[in-house]
XYZ file of N, CA, C and O in Angstrom:
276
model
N -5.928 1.335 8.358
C -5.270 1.432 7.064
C -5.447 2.816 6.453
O -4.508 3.119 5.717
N -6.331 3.664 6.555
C -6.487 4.844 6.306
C -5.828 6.117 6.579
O -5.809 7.119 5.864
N -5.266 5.921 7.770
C -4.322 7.006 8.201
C -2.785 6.234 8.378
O -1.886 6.666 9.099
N -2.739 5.455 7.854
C -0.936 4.727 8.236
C -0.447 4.979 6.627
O -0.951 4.541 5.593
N 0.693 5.826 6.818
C 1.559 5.873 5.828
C 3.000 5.006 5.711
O 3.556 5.097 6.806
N 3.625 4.380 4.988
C 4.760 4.389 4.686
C 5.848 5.347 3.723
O 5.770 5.431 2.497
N 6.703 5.928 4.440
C 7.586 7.057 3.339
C 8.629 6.046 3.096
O 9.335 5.743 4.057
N 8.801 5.570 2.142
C 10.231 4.888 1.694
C 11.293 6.082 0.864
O 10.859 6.734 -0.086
N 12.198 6.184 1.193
C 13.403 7.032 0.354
C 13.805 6.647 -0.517
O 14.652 7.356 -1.060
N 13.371 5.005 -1.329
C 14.288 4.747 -2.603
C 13.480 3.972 -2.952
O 12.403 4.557 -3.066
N 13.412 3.019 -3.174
C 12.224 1.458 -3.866
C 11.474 1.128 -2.687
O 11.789 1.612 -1.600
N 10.557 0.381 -2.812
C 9.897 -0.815 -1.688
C 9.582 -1.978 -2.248
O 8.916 -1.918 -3.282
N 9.958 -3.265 -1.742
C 9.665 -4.140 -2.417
C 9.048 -4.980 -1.383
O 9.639 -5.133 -0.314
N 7.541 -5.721 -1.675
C 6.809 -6.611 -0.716
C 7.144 -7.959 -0.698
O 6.706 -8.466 -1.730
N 7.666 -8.702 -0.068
C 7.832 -10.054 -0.631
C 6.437 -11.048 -0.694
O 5.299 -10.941 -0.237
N 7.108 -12.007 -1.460
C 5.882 -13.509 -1.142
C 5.131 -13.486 0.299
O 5.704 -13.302 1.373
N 3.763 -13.703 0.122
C 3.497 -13.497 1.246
C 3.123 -12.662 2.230
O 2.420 -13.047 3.165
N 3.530 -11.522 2.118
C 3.897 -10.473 2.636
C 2.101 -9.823 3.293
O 1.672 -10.889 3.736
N 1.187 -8.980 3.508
C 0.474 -8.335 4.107
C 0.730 -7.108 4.766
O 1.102 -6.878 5.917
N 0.329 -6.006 3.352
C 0.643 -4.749 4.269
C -0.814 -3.746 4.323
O -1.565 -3.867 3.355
N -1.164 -2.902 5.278
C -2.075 -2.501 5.812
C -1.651 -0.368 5.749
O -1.107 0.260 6.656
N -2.001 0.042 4.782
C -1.996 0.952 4.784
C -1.498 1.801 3.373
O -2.049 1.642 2.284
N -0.394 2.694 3.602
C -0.300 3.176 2.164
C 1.159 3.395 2.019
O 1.772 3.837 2.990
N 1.840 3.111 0.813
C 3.707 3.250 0.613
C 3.551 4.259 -0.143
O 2.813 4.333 -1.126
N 4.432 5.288 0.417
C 4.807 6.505 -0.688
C 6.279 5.983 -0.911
O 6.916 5.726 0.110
N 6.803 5.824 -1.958
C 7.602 5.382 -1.830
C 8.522 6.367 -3.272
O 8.100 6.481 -4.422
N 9.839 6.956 -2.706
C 10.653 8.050 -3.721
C 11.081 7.286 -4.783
O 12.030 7.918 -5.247
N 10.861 5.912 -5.673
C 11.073 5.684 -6.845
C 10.373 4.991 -7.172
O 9.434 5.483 -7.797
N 10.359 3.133 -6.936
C 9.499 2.380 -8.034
C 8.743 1.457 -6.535
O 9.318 1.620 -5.459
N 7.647 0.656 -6.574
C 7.025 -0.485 -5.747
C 7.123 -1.378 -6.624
O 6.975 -1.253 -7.840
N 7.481 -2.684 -5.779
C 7.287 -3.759 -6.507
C 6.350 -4.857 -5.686
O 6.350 -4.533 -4.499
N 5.475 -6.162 -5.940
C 5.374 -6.627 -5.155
C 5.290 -8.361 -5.434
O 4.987 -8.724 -6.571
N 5.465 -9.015 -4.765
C 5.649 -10.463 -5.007
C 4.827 -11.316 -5.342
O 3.870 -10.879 -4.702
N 4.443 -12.204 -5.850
C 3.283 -12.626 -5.378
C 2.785 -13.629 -4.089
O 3.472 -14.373 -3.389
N 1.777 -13.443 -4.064
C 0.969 -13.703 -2.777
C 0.869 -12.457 -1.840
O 0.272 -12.675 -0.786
N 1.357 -11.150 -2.035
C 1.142 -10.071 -1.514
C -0.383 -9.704 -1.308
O -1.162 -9.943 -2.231
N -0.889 -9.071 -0.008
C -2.195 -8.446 0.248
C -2.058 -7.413 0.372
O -0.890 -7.350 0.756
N -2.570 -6.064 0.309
C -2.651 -5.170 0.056
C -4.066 -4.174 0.575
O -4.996 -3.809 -0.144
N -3.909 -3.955 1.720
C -5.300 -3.152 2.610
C -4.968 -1.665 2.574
O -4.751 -1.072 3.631
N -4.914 -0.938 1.207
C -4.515 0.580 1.266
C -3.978 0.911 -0.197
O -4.540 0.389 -1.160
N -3.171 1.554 -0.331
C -2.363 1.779 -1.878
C -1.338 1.481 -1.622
O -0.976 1.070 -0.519
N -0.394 1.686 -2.972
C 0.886 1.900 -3.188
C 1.066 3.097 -4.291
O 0.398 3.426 -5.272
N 2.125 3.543 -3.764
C 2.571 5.261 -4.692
C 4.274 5.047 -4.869
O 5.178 4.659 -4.129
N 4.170 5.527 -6.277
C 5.404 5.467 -6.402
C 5.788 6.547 -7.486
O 5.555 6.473 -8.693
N 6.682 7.982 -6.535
C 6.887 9.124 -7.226
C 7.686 9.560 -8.502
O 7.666 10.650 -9.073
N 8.576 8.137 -8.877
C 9.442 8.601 -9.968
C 9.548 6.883 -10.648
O 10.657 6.701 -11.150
N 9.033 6.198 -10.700
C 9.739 4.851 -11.205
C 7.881 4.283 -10.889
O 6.908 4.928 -10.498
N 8.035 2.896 -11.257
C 6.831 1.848 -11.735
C 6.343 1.435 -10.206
O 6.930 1.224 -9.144
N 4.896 1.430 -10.667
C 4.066 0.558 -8.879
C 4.244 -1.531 -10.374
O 4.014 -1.534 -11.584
N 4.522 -2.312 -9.830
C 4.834 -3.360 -10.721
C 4.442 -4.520 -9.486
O 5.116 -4.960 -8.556
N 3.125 -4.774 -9.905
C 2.556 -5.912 -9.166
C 2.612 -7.259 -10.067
O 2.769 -7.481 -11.268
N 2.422 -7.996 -8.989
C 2.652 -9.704 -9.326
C 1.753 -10.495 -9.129
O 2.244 -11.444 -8.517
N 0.806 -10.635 -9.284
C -0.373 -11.534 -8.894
C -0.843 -10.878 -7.117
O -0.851 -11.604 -6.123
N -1.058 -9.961 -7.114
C -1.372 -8.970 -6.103
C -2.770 -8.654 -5.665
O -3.544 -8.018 -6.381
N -3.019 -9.019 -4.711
C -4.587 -8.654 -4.106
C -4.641 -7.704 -2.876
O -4.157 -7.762 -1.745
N -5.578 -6.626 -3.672
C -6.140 -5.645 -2.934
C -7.512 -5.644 -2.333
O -8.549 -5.758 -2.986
N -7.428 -5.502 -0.993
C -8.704 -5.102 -0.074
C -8.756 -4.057 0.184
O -7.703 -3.523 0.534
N -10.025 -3.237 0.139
C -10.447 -1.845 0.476
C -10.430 -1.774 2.345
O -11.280 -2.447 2.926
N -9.722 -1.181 2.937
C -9.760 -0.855 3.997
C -10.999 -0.458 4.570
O -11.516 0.277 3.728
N -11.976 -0.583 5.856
C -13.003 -0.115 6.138
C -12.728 1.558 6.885
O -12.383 1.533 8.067
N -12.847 2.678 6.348
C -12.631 3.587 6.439
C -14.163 4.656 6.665
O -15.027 4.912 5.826
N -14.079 5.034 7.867
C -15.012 6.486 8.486
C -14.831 7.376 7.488
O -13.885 8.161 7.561
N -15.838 7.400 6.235
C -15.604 8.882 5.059
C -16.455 9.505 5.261
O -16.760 10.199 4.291
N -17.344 9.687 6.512
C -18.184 10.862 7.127
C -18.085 11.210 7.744
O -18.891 11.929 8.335
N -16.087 10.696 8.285
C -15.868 11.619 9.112
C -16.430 11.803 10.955
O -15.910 12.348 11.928
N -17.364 11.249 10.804
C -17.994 10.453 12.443
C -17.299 9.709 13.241
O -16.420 9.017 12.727
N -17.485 9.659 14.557
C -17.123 8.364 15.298
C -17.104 6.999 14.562
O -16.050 6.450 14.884
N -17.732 6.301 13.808
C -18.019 5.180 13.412
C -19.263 4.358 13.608
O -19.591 3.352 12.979
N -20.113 5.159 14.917
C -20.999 4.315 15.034
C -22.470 4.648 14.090
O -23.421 3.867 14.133
């Protein structure tokens, strides 16, 4: 989840349900449904990030930069 981007060119919208793993740059607004999971961010450069009963997990991410072990 740390290095996976999404570039969207206009909105992104997550549906019900949905599980995404990483990060949306997305060129206007995010929206997301509820029951959406969320392992990363959402960015949204010109318009609203507009969550719905939305749960975020912190990705397990190497921030020293090491192998992992």
């Amino acid at each position: 989840a740390c290095n996976v981007f999404w570039r969207v060119g206009s909105s992104a919208t997550l549906g019900a349900g949905s599980h995404l793993v990483g990060t949306v740059i997305a060129q206007a607004s995010v929206a997301t449904i509820t029951g959406t999971t969320v392992a990363g961010r959402l960015i949204a450069q010109t318009g609203a990030v507009t969550l719905q009963n939305t749960v975020f997990t912190g990705p397990e991410c190497d921030r020293a930069g090491g192998d992992g072990s």
